[in-house]
mmCIF file with all atom_site columns, C-alpha atoms in Angstrom:
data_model
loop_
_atom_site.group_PDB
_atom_site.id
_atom_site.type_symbol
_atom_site.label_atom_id
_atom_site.label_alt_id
_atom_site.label_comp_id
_atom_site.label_asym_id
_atom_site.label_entity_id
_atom_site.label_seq_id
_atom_site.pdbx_PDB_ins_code
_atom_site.Cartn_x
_atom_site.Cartn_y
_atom_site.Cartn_z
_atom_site.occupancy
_atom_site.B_iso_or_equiv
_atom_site.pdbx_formal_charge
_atom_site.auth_seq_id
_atom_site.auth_comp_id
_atom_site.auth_asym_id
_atom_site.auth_atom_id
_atom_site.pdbx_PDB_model_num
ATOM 1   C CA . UNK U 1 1   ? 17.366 -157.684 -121.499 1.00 94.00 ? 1   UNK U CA 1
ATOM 2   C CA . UNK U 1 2   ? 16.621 -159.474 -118.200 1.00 97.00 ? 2   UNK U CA 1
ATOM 3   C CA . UNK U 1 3   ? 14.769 -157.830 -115.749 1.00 98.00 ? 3   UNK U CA 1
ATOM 4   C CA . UNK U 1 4   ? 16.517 -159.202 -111.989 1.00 98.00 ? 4   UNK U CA 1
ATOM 5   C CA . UNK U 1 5   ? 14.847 -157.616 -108.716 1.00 97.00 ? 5   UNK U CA 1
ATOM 6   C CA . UNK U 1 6   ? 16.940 -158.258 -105.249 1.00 97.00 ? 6   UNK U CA 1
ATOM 7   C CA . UNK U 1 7   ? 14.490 -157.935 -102.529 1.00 95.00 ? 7   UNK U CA 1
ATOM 8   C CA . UNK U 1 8   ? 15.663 -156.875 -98.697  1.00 90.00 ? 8   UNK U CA 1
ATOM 9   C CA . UNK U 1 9   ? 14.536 -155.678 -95.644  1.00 85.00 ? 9   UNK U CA 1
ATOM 10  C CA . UNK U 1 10  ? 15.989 -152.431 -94.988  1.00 73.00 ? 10  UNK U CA 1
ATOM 11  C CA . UNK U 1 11  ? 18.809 -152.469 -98.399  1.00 65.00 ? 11  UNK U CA 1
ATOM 12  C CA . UNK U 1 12  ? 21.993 -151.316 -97.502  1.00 72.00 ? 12  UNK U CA 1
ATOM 13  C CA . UNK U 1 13  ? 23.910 -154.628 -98.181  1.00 78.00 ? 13  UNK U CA 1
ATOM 14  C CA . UNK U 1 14  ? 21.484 -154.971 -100.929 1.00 86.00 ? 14  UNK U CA 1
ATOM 15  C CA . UNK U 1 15  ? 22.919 -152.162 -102.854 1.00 89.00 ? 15  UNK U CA 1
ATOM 16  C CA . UNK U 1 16  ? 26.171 -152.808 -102.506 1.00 92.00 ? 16  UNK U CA 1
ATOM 17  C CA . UNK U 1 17  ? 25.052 -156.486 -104.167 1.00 95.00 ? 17  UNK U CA 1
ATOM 18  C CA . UNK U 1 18  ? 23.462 -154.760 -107.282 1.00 96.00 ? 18  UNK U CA 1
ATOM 19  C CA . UNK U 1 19  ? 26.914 -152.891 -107.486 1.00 96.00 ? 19  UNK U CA 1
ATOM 20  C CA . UNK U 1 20  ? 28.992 -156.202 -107.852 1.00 97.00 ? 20  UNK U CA 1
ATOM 21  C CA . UNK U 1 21  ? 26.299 -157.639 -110.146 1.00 98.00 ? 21  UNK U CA 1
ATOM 22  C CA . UNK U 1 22  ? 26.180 -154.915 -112.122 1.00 98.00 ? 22  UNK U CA 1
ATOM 23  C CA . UNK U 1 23  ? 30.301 -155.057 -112.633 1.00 98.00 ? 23  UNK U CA 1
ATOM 24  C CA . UNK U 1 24  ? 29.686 -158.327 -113.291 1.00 98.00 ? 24  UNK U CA 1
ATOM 25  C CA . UNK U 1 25  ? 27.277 -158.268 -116.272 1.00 98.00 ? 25  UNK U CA 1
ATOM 26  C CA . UNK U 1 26  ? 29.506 -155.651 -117.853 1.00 97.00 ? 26  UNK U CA 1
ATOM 27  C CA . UNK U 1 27  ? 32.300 -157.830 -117.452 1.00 97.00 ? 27  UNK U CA 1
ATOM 28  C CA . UNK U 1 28  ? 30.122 -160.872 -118.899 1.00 95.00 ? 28  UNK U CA 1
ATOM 29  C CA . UNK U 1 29  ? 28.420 -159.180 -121.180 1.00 96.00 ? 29  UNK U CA 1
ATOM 30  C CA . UNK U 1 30  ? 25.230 -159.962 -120.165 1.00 96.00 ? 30  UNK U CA 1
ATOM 31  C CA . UNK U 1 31  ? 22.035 -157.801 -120.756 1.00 96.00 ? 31  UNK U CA 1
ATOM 32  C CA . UNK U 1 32  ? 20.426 -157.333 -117.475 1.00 98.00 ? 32  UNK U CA 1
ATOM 33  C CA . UNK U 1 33  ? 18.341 -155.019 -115.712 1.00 98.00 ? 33  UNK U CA 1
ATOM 34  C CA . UNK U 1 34  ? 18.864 -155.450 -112.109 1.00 98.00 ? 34  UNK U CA 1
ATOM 35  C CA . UNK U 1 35  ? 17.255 -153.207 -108.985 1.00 96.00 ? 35  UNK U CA 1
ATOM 36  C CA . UNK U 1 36  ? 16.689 -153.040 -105.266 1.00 94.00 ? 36  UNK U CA 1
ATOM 37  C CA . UNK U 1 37  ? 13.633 -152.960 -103.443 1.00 93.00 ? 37  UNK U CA 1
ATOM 38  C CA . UNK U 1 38  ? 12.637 -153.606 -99.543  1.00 91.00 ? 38  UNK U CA 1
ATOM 39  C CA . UNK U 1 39  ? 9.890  -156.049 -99.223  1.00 90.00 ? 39  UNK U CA 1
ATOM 40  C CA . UNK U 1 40  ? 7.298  -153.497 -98.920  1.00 90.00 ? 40  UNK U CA 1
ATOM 41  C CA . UNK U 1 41  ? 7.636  -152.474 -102.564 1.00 91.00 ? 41  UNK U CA 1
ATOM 42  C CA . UNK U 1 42  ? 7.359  -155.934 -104.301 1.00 94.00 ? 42  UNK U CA 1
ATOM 43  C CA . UNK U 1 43  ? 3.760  -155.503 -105.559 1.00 94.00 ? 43  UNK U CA 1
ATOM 44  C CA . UNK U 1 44  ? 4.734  -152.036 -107.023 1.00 95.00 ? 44  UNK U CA 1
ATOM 45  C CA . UNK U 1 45  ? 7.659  -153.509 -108.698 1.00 95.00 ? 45  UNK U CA 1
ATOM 46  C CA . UNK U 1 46  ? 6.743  -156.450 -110.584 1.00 97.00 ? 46  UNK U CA 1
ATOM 47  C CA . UNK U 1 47  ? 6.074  -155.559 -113.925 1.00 96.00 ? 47  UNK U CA 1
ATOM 48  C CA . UNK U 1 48  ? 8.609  -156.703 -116.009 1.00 97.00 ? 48  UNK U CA 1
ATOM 49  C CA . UNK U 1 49  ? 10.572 -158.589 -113.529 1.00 98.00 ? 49  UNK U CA 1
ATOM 50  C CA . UNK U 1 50  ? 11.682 -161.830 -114.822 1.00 98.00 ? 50  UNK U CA 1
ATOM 51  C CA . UNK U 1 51  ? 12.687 -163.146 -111.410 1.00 99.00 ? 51  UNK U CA 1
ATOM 52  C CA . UNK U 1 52  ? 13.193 -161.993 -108.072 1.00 98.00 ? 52  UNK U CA 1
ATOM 53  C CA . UNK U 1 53  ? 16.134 -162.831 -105.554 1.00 98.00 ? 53  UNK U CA 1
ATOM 54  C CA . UNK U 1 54  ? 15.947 -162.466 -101.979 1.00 97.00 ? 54  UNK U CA 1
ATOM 55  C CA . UNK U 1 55  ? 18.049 -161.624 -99.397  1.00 95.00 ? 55  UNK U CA 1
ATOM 56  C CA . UNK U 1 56  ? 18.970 -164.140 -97.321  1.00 95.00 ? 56  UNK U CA 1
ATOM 57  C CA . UNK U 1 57  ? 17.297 -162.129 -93.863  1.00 93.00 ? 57  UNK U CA 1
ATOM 58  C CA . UNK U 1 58  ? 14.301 -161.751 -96.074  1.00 94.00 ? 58  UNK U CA 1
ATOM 59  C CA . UNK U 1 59  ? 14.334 -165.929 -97.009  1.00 96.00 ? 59  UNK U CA 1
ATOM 60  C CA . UNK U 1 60  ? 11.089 -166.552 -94.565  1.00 96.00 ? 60  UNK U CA 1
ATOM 61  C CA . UNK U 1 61  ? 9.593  -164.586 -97.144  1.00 96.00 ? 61  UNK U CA 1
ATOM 62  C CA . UNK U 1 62  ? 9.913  -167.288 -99.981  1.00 97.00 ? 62  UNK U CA 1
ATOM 63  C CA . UNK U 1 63  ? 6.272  -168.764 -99.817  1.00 97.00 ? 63  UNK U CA 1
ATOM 64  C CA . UNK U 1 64  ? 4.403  -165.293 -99.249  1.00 97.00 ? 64  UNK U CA 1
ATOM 65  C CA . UNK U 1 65  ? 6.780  -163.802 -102.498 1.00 97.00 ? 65  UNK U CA 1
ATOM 66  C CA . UNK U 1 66  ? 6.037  -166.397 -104.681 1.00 98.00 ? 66  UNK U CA 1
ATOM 67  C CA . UNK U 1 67  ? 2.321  -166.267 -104.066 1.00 97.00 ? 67  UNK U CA 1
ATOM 68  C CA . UNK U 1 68  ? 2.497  -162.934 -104.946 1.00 96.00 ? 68  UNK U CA 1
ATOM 69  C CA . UNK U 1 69  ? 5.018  -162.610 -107.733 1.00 96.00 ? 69  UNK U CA 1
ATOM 70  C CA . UNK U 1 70  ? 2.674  -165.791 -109.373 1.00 95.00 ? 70  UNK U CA 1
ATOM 71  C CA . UNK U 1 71  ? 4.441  -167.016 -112.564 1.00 95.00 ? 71  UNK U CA 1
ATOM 72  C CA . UNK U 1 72  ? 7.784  -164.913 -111.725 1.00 98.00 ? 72  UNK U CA 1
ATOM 73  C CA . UNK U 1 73  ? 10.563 -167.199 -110.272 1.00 98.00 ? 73  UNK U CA 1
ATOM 74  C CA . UNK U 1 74  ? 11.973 -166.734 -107.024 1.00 98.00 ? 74  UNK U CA 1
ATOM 75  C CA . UNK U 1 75  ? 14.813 -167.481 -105.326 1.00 98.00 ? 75  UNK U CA 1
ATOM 76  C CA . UNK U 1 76  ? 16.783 -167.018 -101.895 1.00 98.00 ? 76  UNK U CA 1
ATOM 77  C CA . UNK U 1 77  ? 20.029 -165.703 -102.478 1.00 97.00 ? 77  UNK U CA 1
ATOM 78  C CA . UNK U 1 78  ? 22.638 -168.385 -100.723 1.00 97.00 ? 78  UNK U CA 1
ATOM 79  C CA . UNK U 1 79  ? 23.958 -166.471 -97.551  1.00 96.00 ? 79  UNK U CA 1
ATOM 80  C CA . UNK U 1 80  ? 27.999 -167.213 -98.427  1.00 97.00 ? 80  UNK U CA 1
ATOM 81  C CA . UNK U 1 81  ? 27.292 -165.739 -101.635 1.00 97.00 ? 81  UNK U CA 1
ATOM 82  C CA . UNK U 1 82  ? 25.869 -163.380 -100.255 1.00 95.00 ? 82  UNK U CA 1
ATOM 83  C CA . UNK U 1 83  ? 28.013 -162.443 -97.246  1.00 94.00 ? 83  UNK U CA 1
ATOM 84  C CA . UNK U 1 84  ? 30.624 -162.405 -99.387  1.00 96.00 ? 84  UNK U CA 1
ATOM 85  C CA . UNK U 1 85  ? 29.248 -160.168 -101.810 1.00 95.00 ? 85  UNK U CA 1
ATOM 86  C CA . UNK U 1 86  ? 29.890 -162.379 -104.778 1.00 97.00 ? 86  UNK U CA 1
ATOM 87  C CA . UNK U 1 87  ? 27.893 -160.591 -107.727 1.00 97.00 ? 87  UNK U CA 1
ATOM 88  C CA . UNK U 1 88  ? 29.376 -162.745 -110.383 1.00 97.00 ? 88  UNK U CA 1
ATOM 89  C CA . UNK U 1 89  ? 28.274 -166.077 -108.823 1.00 98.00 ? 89  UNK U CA 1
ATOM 90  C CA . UNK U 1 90  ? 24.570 -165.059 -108.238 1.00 98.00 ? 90  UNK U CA 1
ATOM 91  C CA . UNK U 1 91  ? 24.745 -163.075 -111.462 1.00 98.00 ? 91  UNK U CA 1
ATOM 92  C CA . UNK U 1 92  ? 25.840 -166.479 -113.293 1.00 97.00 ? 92  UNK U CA 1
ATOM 93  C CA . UNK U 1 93  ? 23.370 -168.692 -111.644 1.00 97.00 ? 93  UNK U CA 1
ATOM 94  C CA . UNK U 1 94  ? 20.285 -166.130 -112.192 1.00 98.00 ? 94  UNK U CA 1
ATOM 95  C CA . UNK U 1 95  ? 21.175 -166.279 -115.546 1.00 98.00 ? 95  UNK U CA 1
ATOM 96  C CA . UNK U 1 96  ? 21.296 -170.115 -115.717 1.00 97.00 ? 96  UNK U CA 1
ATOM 97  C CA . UNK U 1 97  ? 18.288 -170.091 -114.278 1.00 97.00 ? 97  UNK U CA 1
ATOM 98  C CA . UNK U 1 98  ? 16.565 -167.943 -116.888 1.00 97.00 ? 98  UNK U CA 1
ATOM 99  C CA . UNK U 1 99  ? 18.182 -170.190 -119.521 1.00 94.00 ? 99  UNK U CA 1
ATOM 100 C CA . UNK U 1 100 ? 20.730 -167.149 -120.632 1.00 91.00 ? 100 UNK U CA 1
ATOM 101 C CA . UNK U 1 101 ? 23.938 -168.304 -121.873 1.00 76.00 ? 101 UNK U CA 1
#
């Protein structure tokens, strides 16, 4: 089980993202764990987190997140994907990039 944590700025649009991911593991199969936090919560949440996406209004965050997230990868979500809610496409590439298959 994969542990994915979407990080936002106020998380309405961020929920709604978790929803389509979510469909899409079922429909993938795929073992994942994935939650919703604003930024103000990331130290709180990063125990067993194997990486953290951002929102793309919360990208200026990327240096300050991965100096505190240490060893945990972290990426900006890419805002098409994004706008267009596409849950399976981030889904897929999350899990690429934590070497699930």
């Amino acid at each position: 089980m994969k542990n994915i944590l979407l990080m936002c700025s106020a998380g309405m649009s961020t929920s709604i993202m978790v929803k389509n991911m979510r469909e899409a593991a079922t429909k993938i199969n795929a073992e994942v764990n994935i939650k919703a936090i604003p930024e103000q919560s990331l130290s709180q949440n990063l125990v067993g987190t194997d990486i953290i996406l951002l929102g793309p209004q919360v990208g200026f965050l990327l240096e300050d997140t991965r100096a505190i997230a240490k060893d945990i990868p972290v990426r900006v979500i890419d805002t098409m994907d994004y706008g267009t809610m596409n849950g399976e496409k981030i889904l897929r590439q999350t899990l690429d990039i934590l070497g699930v298959k």
